[in-house]
Short mmCIF file of C-alpha atoms and ligand atoms in Angstrom, two decimals:
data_model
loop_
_atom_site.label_atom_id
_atom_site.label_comp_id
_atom_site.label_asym_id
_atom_site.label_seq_id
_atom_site.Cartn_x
_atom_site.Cartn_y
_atom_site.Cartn_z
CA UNK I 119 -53.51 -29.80 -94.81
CA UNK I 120 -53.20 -32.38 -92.05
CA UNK I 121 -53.04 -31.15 -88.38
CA UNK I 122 -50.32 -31.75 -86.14
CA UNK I 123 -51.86 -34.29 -83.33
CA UNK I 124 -50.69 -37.68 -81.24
CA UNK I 125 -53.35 -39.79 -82.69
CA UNK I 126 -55.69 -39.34 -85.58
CA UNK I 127 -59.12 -40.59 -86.70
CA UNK I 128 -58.14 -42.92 -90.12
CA UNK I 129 -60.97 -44.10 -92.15
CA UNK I 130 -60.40 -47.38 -94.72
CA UNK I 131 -62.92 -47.22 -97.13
CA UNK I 132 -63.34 -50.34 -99.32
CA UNK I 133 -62.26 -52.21 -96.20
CA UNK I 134 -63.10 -55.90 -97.07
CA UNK I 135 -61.05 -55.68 -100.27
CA UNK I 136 -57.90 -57.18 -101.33
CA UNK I 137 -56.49 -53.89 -101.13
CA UNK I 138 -58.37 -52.61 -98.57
CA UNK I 139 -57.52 -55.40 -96.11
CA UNK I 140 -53.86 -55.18 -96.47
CA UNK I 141 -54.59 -51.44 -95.72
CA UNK I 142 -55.53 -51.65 -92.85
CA UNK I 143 -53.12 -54.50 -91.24
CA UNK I 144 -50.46 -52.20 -92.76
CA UNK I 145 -51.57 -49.46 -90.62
CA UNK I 146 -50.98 -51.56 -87.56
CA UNK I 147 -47.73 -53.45 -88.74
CA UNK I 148 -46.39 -49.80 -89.01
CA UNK I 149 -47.85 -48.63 -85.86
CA UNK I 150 -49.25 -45.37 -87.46
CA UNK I 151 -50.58 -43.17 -84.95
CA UNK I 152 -54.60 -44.59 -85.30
CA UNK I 153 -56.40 -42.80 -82.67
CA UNK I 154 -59.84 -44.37 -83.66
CA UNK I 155 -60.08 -46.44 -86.96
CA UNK I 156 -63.65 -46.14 -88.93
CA UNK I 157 -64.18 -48.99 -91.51
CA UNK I 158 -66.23 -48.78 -94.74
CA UNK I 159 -67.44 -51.44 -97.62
CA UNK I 160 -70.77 -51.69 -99.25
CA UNK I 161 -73.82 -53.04 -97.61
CA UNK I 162 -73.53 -56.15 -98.20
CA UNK I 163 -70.17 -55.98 -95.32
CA UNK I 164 -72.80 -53.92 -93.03
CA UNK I 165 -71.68 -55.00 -89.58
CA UNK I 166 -69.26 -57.65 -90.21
CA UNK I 167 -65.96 -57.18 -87.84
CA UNK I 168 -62.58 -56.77 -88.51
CA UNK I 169 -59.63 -56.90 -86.27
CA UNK I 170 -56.98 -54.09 -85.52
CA UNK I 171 -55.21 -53.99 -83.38
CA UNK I 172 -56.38 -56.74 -81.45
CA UNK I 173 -59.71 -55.57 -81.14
CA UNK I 174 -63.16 -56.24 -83.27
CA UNK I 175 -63.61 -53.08 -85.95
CA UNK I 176 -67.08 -52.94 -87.28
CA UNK I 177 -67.56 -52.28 -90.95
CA UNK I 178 -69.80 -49.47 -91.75
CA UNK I 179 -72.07 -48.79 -95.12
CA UNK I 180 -69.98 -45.70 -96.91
CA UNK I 181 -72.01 -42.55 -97.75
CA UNK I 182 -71.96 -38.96 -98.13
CA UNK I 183 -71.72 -37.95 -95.04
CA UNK I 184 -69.66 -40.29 -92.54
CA UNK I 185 -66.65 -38.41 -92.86
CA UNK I 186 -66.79 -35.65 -90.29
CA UNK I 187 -64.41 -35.89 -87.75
CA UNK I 188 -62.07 -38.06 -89.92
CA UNK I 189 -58.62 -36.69 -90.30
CA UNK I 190 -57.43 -38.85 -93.24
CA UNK I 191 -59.14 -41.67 -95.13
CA UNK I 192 -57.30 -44.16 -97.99
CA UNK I 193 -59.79 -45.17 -100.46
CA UNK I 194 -59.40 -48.21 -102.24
CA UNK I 195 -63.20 -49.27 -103.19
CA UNK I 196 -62.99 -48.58 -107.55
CA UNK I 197 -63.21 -45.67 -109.35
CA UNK I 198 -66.79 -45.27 -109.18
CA UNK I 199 -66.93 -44.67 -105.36
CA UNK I 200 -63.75 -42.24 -105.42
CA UNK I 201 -65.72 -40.46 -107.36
CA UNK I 202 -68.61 -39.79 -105.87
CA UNK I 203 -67.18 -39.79 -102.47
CA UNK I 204 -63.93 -38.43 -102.26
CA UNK I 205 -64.83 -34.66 -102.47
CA UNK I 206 -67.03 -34.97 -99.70
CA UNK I 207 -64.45 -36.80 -98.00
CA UNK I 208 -62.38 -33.65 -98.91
CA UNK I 209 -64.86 -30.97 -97.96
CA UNK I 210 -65.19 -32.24 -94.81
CA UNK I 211 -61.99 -32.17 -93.99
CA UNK I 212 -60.45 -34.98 -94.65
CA UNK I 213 -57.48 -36.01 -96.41
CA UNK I 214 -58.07 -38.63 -98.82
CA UNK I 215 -55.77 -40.67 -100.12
CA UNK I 216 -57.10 -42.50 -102.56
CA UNK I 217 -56.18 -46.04 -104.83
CA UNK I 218 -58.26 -45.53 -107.83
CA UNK I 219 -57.27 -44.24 -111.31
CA UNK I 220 -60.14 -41.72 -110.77
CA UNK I 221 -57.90 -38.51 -109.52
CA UNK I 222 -54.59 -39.89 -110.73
CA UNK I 223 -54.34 -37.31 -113.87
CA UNK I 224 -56.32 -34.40 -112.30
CA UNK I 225 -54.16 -31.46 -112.48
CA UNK I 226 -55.07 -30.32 -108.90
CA UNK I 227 -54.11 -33.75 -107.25
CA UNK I 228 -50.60 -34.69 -106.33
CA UNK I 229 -49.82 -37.97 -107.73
CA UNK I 230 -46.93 -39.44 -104.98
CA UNK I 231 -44.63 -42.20 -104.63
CA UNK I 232 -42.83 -40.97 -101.41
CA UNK I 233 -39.20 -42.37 -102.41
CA UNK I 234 -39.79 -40.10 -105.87
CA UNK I 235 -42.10 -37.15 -105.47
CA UNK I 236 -42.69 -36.17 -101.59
CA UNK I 237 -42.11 -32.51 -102.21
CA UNK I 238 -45.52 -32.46 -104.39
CA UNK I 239 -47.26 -33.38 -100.90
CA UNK I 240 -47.23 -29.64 -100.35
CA UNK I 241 -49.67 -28.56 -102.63
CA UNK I 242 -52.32 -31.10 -102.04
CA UNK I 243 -56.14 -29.40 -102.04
CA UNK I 244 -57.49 -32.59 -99.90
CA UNK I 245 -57.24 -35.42 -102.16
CA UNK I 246 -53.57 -37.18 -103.18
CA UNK I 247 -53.63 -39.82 -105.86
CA UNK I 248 -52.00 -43.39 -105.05
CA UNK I 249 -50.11 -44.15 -108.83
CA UNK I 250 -50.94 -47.69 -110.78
CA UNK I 251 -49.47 -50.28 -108.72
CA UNK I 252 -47.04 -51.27 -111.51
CA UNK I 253 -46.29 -47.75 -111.86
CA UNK I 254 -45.32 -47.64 -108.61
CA UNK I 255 -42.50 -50.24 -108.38
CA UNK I 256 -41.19 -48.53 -111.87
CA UNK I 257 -40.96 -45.26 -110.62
CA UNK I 258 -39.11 -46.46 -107.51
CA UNK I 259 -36.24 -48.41 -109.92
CA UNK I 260 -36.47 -45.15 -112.40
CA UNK I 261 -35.62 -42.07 -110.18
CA UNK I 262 -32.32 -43.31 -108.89
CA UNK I 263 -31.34 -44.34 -112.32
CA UNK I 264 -32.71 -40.80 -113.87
CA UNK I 265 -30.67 -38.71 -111.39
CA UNK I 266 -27.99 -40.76 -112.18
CA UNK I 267 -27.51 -41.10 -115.96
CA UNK I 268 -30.91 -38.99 -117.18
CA UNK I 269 -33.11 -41.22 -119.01
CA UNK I 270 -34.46 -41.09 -122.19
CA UNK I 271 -36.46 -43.74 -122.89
CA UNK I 272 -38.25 -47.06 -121.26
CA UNK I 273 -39.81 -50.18 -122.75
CA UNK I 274 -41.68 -51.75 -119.98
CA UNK I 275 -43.39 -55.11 -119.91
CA UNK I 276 -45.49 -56.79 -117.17
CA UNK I 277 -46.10 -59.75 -116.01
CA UNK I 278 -48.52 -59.11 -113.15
CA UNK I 279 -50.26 -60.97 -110.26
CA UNK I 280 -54.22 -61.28 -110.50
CA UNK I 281 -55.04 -59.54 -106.71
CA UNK I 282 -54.54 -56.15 -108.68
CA UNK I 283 -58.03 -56.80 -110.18
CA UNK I 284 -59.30 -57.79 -106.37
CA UNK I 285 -60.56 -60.90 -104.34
CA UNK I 286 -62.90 -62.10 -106.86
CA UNK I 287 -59.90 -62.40 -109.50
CA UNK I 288 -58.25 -64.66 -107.19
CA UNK I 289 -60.83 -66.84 -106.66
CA UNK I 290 -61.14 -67.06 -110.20
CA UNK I 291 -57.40 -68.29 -111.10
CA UNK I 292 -57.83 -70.89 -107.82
CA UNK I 293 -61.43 -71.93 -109.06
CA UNK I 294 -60.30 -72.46 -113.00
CA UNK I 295 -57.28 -73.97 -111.81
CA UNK I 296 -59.04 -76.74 -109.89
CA UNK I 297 -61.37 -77.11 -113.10
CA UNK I 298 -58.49 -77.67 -115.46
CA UNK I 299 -56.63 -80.15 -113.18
CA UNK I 300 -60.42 -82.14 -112.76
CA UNK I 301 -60.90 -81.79 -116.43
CA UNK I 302 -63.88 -80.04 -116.00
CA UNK I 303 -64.91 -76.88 -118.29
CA UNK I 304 -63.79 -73.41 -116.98
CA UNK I 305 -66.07 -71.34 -115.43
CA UNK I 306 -65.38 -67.35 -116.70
CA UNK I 307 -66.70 -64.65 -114.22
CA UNK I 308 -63.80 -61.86 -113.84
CA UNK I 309 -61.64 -61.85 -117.15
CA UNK I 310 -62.47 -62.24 -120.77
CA UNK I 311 -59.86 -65.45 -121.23
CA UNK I 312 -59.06 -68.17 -118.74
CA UNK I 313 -56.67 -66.67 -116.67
CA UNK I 314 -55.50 -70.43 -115.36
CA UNK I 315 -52.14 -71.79 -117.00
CA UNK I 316 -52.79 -69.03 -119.37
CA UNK I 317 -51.20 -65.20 -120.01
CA UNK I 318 -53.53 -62.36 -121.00
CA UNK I 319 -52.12 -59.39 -122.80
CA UNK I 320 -54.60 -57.15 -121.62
CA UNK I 321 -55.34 -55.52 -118.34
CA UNK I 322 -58.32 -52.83 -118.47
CA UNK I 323 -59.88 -51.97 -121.97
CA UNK I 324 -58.48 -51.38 -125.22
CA UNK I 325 -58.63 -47.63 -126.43
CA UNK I 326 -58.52 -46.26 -129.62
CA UNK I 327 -54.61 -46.32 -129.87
CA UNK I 328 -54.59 -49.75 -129.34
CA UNK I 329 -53.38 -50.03 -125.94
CA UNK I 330 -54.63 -50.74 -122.99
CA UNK I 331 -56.19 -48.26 -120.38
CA UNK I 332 -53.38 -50.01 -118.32
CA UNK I 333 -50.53 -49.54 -120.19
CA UNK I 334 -51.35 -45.63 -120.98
CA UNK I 335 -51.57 -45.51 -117.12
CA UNK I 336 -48.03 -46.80 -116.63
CA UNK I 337 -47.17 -44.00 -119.82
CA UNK I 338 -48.45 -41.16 -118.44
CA UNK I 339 -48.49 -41.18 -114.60
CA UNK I 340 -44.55 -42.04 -115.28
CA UNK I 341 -44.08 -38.59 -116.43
CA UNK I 342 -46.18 -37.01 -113.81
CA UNK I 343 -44.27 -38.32 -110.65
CA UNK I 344 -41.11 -37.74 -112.13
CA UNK I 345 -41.90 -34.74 -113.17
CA UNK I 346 -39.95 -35.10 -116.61
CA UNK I 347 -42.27 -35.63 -119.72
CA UNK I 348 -39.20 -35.75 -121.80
CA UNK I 349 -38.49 -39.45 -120.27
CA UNK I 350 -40.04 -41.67 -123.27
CA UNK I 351 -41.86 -45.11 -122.43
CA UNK I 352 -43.86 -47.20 -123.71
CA UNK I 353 -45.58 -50.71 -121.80
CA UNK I 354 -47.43 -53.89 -122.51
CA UNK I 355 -49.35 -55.09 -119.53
CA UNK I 356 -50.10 -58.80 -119.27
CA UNK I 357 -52.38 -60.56 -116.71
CA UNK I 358 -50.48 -63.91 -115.35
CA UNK I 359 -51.31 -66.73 -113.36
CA UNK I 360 -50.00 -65.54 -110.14
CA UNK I 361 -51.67 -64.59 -107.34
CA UNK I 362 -49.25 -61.64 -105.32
CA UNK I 363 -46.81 -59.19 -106.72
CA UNK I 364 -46.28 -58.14 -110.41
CA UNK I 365 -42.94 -58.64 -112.53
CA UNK I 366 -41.67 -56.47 -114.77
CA UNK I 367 -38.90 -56.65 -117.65
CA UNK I 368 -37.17 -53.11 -118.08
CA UNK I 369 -35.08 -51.32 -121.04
CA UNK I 370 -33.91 -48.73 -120.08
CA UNK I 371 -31.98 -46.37 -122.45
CA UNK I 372 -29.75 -43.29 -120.91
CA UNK I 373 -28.46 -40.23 -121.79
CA UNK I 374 -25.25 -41.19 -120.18
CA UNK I 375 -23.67 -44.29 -119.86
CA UNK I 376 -23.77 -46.39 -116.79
CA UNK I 377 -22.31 -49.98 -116.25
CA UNK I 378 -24.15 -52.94 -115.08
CA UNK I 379 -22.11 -52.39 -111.42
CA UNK I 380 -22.43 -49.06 -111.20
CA UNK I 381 -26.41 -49.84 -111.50
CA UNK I 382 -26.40 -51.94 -108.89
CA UNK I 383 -24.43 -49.69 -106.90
CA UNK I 384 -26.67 -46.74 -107.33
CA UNK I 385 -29.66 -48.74 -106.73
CA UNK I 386 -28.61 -50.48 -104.01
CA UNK I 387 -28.00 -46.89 -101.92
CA UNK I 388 -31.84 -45.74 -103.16
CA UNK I 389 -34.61 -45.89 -100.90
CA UNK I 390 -37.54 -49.17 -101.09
CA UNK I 391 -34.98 -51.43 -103.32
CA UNK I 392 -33.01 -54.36 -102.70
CA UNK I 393 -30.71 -55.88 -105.35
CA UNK I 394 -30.99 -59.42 -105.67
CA UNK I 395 -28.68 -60.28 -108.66
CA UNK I 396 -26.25 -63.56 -108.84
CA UNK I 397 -27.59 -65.23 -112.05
CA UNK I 398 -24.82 -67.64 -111.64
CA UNK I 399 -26.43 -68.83 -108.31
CA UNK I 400 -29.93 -68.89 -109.88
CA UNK I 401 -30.63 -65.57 -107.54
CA UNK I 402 -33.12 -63.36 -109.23
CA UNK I 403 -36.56 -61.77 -107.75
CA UNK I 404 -39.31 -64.19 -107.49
CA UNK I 405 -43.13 -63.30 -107.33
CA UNK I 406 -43.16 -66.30 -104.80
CA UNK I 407 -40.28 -64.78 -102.49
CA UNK I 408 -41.08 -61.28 -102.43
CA UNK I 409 -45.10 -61.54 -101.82
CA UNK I 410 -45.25 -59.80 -98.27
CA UNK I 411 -42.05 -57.80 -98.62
CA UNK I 412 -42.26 -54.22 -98.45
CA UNK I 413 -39.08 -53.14 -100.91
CA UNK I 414 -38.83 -53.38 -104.81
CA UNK I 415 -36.68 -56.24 -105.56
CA UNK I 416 -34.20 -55.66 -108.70
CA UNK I 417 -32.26 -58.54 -110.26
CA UNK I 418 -30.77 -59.56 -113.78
CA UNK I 419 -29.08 -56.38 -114.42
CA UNK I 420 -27.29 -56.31 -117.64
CA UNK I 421 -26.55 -54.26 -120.37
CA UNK I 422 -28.39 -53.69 -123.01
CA UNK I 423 -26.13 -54.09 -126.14
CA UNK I 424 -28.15 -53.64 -128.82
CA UNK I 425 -27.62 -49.99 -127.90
CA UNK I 426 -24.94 -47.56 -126.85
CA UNK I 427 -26.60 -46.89 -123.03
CA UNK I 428 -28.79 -49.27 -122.27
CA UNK I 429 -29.78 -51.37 -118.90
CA UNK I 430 -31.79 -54.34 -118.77
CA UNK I 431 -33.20 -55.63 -115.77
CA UNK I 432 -35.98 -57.41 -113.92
CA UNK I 433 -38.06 -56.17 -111.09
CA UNK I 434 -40.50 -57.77 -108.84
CA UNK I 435 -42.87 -55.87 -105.75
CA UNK I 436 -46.11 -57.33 -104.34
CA UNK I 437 -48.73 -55.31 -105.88
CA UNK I 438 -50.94 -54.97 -102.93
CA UNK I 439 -47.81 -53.81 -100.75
CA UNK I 440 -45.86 -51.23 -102.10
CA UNK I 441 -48.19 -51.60 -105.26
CA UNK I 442 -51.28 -50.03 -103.32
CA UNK I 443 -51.18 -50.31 -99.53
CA UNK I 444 -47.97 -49.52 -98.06
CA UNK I 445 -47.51 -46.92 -100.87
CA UNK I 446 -50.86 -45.26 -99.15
CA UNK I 447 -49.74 -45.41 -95.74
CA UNK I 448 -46.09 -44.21 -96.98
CA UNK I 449 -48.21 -41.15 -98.16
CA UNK I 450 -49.79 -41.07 -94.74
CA UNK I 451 -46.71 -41.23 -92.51
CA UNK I 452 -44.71 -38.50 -94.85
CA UNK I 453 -48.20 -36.12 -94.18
CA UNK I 454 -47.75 -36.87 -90.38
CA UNK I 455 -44.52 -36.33 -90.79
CA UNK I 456 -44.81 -32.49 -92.73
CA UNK I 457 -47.93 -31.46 -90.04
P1 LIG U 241 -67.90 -55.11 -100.27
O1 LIG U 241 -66.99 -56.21 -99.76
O2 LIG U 241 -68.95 -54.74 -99.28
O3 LIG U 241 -68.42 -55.37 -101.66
P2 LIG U 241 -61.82 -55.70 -104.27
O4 LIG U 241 -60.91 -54.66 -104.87
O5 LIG U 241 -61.07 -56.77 -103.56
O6 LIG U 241 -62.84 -56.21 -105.23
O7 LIG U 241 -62.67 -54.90 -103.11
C1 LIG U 241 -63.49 -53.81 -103.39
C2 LIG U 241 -63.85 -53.07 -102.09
O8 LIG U 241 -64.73 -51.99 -102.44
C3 LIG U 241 -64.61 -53.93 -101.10
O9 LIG U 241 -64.30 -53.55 -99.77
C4 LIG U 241 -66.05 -53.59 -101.43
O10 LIG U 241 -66.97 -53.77 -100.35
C5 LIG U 241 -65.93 -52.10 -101.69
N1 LIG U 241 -67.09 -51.62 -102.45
C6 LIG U 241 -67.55 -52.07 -103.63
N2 LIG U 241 -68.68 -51.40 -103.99
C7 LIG U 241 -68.92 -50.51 -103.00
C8 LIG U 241 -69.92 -49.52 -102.76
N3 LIG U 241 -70.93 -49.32 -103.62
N4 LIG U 241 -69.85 -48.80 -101.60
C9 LIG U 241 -68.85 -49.00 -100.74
N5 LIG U 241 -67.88 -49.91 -100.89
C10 LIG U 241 -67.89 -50.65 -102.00
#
């Protein structure tokens, strides 16, 4: 459990990331209490300086042992170094909050969206999983809606931005895209496809089921933050050309029926969402508008009538915002706050 103190020692590790980057400028847009930050990235980032605050931050090489003395650390350097690191992290005291899919199922670890689950804060045993970054903005729409007209089943499909698979992605859609418009041949480093003026309907592996290690992720973490495995869903995850925030096209089907209005009304009141829903005035969420915005942005909400109760809608965060970062240093500020 996190101490009660003025200031604590915070530790980013995976620092020079996409994620890790917006980490740790989140921490100072927020002005959360950083007593001393501590920076970490592999060695090739050995020494190189970031700012915070104002001031230079040098980046450190991660290992075993660095974190004594840290109070709480947000990971966000792949599931490989969570790993290996976060239960040393953990045994040294630390709280780790951690980006990865590596903990997210683990019985023992809280898996939190702080506008859906705080309460399972509590039981933390040093590390809390950060959900799936498009699990994130679903879960956000979902629990209003759920406590509202109990759900029984979502079809989810994404459309989602290429910084979820890190820096290197985006250079990869900026690179290809210069290629195509030169007419030059594509150069493939990050993704199996061309990713430029293209879609890819997979994100992550295939399993044996047939879906992707993605879409299970957005299946079953669903059911673990809202603590309801009777909700039904089932998700195909595509890979777009767009560099910040994921879309997403919901179905929702309900146990009781609920009007277009009255969904806008209930989400409208709900924490992290903002309707943004004129289709006669063009006004839906864009990937373009909301990049850099911390709420989930809902629009085209309609019924579903195909079905008896049934919503339709379209919802747009920035991945790397409430998607990963903020979501983290939500999880942070809720931990201060329960100290
Ligand atoms: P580095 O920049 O030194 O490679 P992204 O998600 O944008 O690809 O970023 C991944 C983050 O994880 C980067 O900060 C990267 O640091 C860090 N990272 C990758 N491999 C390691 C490792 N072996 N040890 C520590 N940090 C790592």
């Amino acid at each position: 459990m996190l101490k009660k103190k003025n200031e604590y020692v915070v530790a980013v590790v995976g620092a020079t990331g996409a994620v890790g980057s917006e980490m740790i400028a989140t921490l100072e847009r927020r002005n959360f209490p950083v007593g001393k930050l501590r920076l970490f990235a592999s060695e090739r980032s050995e020494g190189k300086e970031l700012e915070f605050h104002g001031k230079a931050v040098k980046v450190e090489v991660l290992k075993e042992d660095v974190f004594a003395g840290i109070d709480i650390a947000l990971f966000s350097a792949g599931g490989e170094r969570s790993k290996t690191f976060a239960p040393h992290a953990a045994r040294a005291g630390c709280v780790v909050i951690d980006n990865s899919a590596q903990w997210r199922m683990d019985p023992e670890v809280p898996l939190v969206v702080p506008e859906v689950n705080p309460h399972d804060l509590k039981w933390h045993k040093g590390i809390i999983a950060n959900p799936n970054c498009s699990t994130i903005q679903m879960v956000v729409v979902l629990k209003p809606l759920h406590d509202a007209a109990k759900i029984k089943r979502v079809v989810v499909t994404t459309f989602q931005s290429v910084s979820g698979t890190g820096m290197k992605a985006m250079e990869e859609l900026a690179t290809q895209t210069a290629e195509v418009l030169n007419m030059k041949p594509v150069t493939l480093k990050v993704y199996p496809h061309q990713i430029a003026f293209n879609c890819l309907p997979q994100i992550d592996v295939f399993l044996p089921n047939g879906y992707t290690k993605e879409e299970m992720k957005m299946i079953n973490e669903t059911t673990k933050i809202m603590g309801d495995d009777t909700i039904r869903v089932t998700a195909t995850t595509v890979r777009v050309p767009v560099f910040r925030c994921h879309s997403e096209s919901l179905n929702i089907e309900t146990e009781k029926e609920i009007a277009p209005n009255e969904v806008r009304e209930v989400l409208a009141g709900a924490p992290g969402i903002v309707v943004f829903d004129a289709p006669e005035k063009s006004v839906y969420p864009l990937a373009i508008d909301v990049a850099g915005k911390d709420d989930t942005y809902v629009g085209r909400i309609r019924k579903d009538e195909s079905i008896d109760c049934g919503i339709n809608m379209w919802i747009v965060a920035d991945n790397l915002l409430k998607g990963a970062a903020l979501n983290a240093v939500q999880i942070a500020e809720k931990l201060v706050e329960m100290a």
